[in-house]
mmCIF file of C-alpha atoms in Angstrom:
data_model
loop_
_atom_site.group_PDB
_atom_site.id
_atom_site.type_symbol
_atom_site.label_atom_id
_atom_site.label_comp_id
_atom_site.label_asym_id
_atom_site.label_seq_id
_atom_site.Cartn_x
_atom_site.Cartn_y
_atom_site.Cartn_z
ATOM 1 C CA UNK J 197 0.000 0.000 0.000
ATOM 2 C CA UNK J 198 0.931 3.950 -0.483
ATOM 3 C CA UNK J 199 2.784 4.932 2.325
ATOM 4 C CA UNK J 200 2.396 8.780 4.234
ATOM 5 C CA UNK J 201 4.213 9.744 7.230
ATOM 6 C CA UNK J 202 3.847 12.468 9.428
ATOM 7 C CA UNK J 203 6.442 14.991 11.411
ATOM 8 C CA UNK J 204 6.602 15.312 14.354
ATOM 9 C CA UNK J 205 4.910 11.866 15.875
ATOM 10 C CA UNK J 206 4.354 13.525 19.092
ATOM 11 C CA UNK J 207 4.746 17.750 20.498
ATOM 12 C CA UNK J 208 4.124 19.225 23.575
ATOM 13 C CA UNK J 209 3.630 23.020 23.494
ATOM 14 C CA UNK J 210 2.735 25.893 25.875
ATOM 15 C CA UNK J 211 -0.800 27.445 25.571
ATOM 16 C CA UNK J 212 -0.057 30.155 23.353
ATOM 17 C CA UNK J 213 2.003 28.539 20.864
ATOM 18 C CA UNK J 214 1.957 27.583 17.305
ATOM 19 C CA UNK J 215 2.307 24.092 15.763
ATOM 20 C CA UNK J 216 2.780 23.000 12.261
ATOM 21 C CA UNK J 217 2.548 19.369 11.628
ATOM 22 C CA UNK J 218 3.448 17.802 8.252
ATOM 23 C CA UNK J 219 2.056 15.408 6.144
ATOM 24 C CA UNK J 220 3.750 13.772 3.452
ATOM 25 C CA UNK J 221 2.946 11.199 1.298
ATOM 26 C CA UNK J 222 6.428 9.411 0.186
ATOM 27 C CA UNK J 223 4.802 7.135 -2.967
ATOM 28 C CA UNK J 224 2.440 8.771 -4.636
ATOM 29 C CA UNK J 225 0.980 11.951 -5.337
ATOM 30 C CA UNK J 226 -1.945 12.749 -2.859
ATOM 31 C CA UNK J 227 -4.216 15.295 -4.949
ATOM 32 C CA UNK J 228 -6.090 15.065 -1.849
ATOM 33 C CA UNK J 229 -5.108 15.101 1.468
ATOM 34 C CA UNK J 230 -7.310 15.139 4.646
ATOM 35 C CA UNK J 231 -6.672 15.985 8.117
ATOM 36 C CA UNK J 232 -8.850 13.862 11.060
ATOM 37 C CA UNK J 233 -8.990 14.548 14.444
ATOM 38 C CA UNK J 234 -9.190 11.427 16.816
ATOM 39 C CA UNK J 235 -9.693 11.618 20.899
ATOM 40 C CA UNK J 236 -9.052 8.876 22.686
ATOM 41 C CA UNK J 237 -11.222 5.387 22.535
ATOM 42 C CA UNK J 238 -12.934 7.694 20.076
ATOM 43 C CA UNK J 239 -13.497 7.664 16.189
ATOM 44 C CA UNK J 240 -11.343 9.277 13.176
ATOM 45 C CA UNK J 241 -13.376 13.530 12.928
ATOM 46 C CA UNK J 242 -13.076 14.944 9.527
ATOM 47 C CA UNK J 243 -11.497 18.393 10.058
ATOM 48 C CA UNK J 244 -10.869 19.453 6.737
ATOM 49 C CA UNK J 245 -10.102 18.117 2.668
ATOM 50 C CA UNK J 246 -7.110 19.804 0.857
ATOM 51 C CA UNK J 247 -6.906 19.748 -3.079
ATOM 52 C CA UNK J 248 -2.979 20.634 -3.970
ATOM 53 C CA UNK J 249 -2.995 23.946 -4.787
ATOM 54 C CA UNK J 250 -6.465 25.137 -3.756
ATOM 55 C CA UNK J 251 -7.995 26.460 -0.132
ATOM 56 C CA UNK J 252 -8.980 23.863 2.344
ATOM 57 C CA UNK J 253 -12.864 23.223 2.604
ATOM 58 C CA UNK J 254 -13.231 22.745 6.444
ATOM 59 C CA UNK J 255 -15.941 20.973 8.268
ATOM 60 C CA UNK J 256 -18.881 22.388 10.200
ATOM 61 C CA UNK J 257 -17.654 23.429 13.109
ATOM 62 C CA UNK J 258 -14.041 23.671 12.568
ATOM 63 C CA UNK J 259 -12.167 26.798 12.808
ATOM 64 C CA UNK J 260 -10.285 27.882 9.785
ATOM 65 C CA UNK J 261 -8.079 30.387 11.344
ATOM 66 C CA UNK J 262 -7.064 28.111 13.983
ATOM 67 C CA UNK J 263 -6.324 25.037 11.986
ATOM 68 C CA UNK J 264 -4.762 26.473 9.116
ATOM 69 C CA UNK J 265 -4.289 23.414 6.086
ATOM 70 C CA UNK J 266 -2.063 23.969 3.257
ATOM 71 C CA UNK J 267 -1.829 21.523 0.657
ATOM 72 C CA UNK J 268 1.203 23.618 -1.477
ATOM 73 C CA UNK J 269 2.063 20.174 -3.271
ATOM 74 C CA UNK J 270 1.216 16.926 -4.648
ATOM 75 C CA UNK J 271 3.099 15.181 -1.781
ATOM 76 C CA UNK J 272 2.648 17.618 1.042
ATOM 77 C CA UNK J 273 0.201 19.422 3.138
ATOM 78 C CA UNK J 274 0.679 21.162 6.616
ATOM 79 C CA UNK J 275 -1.370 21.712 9.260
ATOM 80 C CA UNK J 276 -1.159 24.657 11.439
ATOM 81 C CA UNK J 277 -2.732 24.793 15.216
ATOM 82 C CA UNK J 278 -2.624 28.389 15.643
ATOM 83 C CA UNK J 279 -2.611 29.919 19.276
ATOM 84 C CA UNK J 280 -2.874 26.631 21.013
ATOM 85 C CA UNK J 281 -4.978 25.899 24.225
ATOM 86 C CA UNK J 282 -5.320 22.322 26.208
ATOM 87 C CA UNK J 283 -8.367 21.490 24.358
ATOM 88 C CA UNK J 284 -6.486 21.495 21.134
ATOM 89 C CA UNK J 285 -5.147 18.237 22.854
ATOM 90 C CA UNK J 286 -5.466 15.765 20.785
ATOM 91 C CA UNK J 287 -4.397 12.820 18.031
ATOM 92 C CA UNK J 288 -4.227 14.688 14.620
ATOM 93 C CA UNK J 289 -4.072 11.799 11.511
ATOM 94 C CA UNK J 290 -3.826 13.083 7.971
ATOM 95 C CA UNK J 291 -4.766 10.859 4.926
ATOM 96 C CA UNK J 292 -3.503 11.355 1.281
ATOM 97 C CA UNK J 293 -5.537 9.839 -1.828
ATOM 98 C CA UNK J 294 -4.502 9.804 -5.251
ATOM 99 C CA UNK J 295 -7.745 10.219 -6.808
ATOM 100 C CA UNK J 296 -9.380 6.622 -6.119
ATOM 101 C CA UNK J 297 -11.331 5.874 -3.200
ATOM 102 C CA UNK J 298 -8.672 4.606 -1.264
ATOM 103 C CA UNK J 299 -7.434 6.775 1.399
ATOM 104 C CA UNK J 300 -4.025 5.942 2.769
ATOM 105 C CA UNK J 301 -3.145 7.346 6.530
ATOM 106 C CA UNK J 302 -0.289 8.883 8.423
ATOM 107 C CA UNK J 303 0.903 7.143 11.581
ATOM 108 C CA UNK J 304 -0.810 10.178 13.975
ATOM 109 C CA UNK J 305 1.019 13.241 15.746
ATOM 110 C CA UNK J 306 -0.028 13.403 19.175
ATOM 111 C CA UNK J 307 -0.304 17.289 20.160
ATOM 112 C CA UNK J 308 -0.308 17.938 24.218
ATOM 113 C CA UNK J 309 -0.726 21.451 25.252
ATOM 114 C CA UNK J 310 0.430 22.494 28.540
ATOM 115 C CA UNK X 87 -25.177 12.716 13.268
ATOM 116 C CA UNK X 88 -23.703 9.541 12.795
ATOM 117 C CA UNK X 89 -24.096 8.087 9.186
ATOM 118 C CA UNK X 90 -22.321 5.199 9.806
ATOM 119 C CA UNK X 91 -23.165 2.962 12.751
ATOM 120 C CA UNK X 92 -21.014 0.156 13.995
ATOM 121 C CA UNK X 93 -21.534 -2.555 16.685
ATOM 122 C CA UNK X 94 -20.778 -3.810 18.920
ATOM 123 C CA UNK X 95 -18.512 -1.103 20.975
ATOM 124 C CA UNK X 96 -16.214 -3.882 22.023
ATOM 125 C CA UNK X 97 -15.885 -7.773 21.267
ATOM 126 C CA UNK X 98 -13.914 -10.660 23.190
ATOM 127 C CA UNK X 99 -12.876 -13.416 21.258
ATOM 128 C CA UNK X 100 -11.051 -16.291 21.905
ATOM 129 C CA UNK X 101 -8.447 -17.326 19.769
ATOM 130 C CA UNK X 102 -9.385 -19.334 16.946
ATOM 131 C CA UNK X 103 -12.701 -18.128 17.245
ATOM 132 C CA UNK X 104 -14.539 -15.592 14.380
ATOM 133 C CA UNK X 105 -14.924 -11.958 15.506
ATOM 134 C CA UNK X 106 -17.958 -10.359 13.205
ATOM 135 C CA UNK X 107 -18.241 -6.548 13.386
ATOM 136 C CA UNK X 108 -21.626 -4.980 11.933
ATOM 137 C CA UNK X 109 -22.309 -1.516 9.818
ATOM 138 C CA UNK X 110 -25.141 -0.070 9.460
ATOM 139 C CA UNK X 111 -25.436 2.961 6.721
ATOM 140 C CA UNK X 112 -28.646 5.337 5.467
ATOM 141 C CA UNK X 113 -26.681 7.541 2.898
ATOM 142 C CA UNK X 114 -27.437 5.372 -0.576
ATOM 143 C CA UNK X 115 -24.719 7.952 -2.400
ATOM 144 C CA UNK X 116 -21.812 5.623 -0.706
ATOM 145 C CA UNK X 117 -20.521 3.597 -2.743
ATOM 146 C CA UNK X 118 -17.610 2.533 -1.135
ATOM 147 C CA UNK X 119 -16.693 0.620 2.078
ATOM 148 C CA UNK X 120 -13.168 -0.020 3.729
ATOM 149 C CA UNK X 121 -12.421 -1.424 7.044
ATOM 150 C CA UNK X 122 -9.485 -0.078 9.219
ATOM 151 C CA UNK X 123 -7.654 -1.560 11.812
ATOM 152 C CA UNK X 124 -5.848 0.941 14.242
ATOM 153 C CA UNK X 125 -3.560 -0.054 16.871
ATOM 154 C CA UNK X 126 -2.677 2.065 19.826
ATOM 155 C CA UNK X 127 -1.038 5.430 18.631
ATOM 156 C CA UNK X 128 -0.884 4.422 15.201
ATOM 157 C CA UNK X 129 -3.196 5.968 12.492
ATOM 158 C CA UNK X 130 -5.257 3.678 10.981
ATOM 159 C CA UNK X 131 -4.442 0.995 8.109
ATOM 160 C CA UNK X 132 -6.667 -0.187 5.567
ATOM 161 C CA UNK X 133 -7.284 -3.868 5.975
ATOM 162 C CA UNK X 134 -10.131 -4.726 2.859
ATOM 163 C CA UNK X 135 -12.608 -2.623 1.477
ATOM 164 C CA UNK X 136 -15.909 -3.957 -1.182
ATOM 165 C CA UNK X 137 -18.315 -1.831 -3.358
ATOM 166 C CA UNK X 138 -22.043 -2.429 -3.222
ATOM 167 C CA UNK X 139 -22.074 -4.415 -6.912
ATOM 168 C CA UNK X 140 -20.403 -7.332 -4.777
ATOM 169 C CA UNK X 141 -21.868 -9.562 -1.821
ATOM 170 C CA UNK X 142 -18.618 -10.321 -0.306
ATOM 171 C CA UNK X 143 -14.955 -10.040 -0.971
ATOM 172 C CA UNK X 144 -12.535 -12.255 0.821
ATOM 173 C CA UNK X 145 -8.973 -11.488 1.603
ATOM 174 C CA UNK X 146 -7.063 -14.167 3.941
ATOM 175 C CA UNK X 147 -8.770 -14.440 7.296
ATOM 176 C CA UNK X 148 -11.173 -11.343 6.300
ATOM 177 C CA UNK X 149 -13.891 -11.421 4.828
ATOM 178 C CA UNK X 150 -16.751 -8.318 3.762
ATOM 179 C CA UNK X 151 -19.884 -9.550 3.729
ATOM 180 C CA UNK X 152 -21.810 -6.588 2.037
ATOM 181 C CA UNK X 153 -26.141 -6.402 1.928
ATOM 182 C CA UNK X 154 -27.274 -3.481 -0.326
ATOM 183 C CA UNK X 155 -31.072 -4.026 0.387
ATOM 184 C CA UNK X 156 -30.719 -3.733 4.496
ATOM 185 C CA UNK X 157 -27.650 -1.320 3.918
ATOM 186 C CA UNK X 158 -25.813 -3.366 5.938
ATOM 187 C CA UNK X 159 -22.380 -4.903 5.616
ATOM 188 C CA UNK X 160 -19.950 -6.545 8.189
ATOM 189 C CA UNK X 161 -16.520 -7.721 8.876
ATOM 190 C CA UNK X 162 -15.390 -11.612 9.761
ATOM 191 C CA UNK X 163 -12.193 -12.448 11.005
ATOM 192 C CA UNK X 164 -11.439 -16.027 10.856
ATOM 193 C CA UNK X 165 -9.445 -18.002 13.269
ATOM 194 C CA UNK X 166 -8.831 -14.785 15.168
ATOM 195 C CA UNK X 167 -5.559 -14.395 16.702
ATOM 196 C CA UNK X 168 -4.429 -12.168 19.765
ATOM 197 C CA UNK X 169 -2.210 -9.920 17.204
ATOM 198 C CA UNK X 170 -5.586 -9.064 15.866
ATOM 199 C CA UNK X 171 -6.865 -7.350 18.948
ATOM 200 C CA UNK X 172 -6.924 -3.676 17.644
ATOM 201 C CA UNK X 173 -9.353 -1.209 17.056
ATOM 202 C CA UNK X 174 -11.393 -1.682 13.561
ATOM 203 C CA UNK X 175 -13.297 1.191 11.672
ATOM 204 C CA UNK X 176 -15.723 0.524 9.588
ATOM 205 C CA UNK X 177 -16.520 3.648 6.861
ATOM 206 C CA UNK X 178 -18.220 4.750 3.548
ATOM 207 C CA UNK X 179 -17.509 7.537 0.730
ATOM 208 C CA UNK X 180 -19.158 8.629 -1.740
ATOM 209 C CA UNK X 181 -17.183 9.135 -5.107
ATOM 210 C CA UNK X 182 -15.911 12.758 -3.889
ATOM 211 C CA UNK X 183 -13.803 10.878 -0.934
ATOM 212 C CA UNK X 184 -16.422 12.152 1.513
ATOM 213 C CA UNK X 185 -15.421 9.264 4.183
ATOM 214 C CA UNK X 186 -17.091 8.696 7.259
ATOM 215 C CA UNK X 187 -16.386 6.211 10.207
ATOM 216 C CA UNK X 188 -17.928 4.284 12.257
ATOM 217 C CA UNK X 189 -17.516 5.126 16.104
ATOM 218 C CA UNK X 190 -15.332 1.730 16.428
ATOM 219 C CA UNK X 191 -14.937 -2.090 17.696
ATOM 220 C CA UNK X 192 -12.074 -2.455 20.172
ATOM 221 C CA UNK X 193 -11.512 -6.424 19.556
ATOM 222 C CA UNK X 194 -9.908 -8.257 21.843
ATOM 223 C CA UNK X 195 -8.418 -11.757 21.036
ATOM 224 C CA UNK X 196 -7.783 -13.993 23.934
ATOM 225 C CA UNK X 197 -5.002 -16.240 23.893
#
């Protein structure tokens, strides 16, 4: 299967702070990439879908200007927690697709705000 | 609002045994079902996925069993084995990647 990683795998930041986490996809070129948040013993949330080259389309609910997506190439897209608080604590998994159905996911970055 | 529902919450199986893992979906626009299995702090990795012109699809131990009229479909895991016991996803897209999940079975295999 198509292989994506992520950077960093885990972060711990003050409440304040910025954090970018990366999402590449190391086989294939992700047209579209996605970015999921998960709590724990919970299920995969949709946050946003990123077409390379184009604005992120964010769910309902999700604020754009604090999770800022961009999806500058075919094999990476970033994701920016902006301003950081301890809520923002969470699991953040991306997932890359190269135009089939299949979506192929990134091992998770765990984000802990202090 | 869930559009995918998936039971049971958790499962105990011994090993050897068959673990079965139910979806339920109301959205007739998805047209396209994969099953995850996530282990702890890892993201999630597609195990087998089936589209509704097929009853089942079989891969190894899995197997999709897939029932367009009830808009059902389900996962078996055959002679189930403790490196099994993970977390599996059910979900469904429609053709624009718009996947959803299923809240998740945390399946434990007993030795």
């Amino acid at each position: 299967g198509a292989v994506v990683s992520q950077h960093p795998s885990w972060v711990i930041c003050k409440s304040g702070t910025s954090v970018k986490i990366e999402c590449r996809s190391l086989d294939f070129q992700a047209t579209t990439m996605f970015w999921y948040r998960q709590f724990p013993k919970q299920s995969l949330m949709l946050m946003a879908t990123s077409n390379e080259g184009s604005k992120a389309t964010y769910e309902q609910g999700v604020e754009k200007d604090k999770f800022l997506i961009n999806h500058a190439s075919l094999t990476l897209s970033t994701l920016t927690v902006t301003s950081a608080h301890p809520e923002d604590s969470s699991f953040y998994i991306c997932s890359g697709t190269s135009g089939t159905d299949t979506q192929y996911f990134g091992p998770g970055t765990r984000l802990t705000v202090l | 609002q869930q559009q995918v529902k998936q039971s049971p919450q958790s499962l105990i199986v011994q090993k050897g045994g068959i673990s079965i893992i139910n979806c339920a979906y109301e959205n007739t626009a998805f047209d396209y079902f994969p099953w995850y299995q996530q282990f702890p702090g890892k993201g999630p990795a597609l195990l087998i996925a089936i589209r509704p012109d097929v009853s089942e699809k079989k891969e190894g131990r899995f197997t999709i069993s897939f029932n367009k009229s009830a808009k059902q479909f389900s996962l078996h895991i055959m002679d189930s084995q403790p490196g099994d016991s993970a977390t599996y996803f059910c979900a469904a897209s429609t053709g624009n990647n718009d996947m959803r999940f299923g809240a998740g079975t945390r399946l434990t295999v007993k030795p």
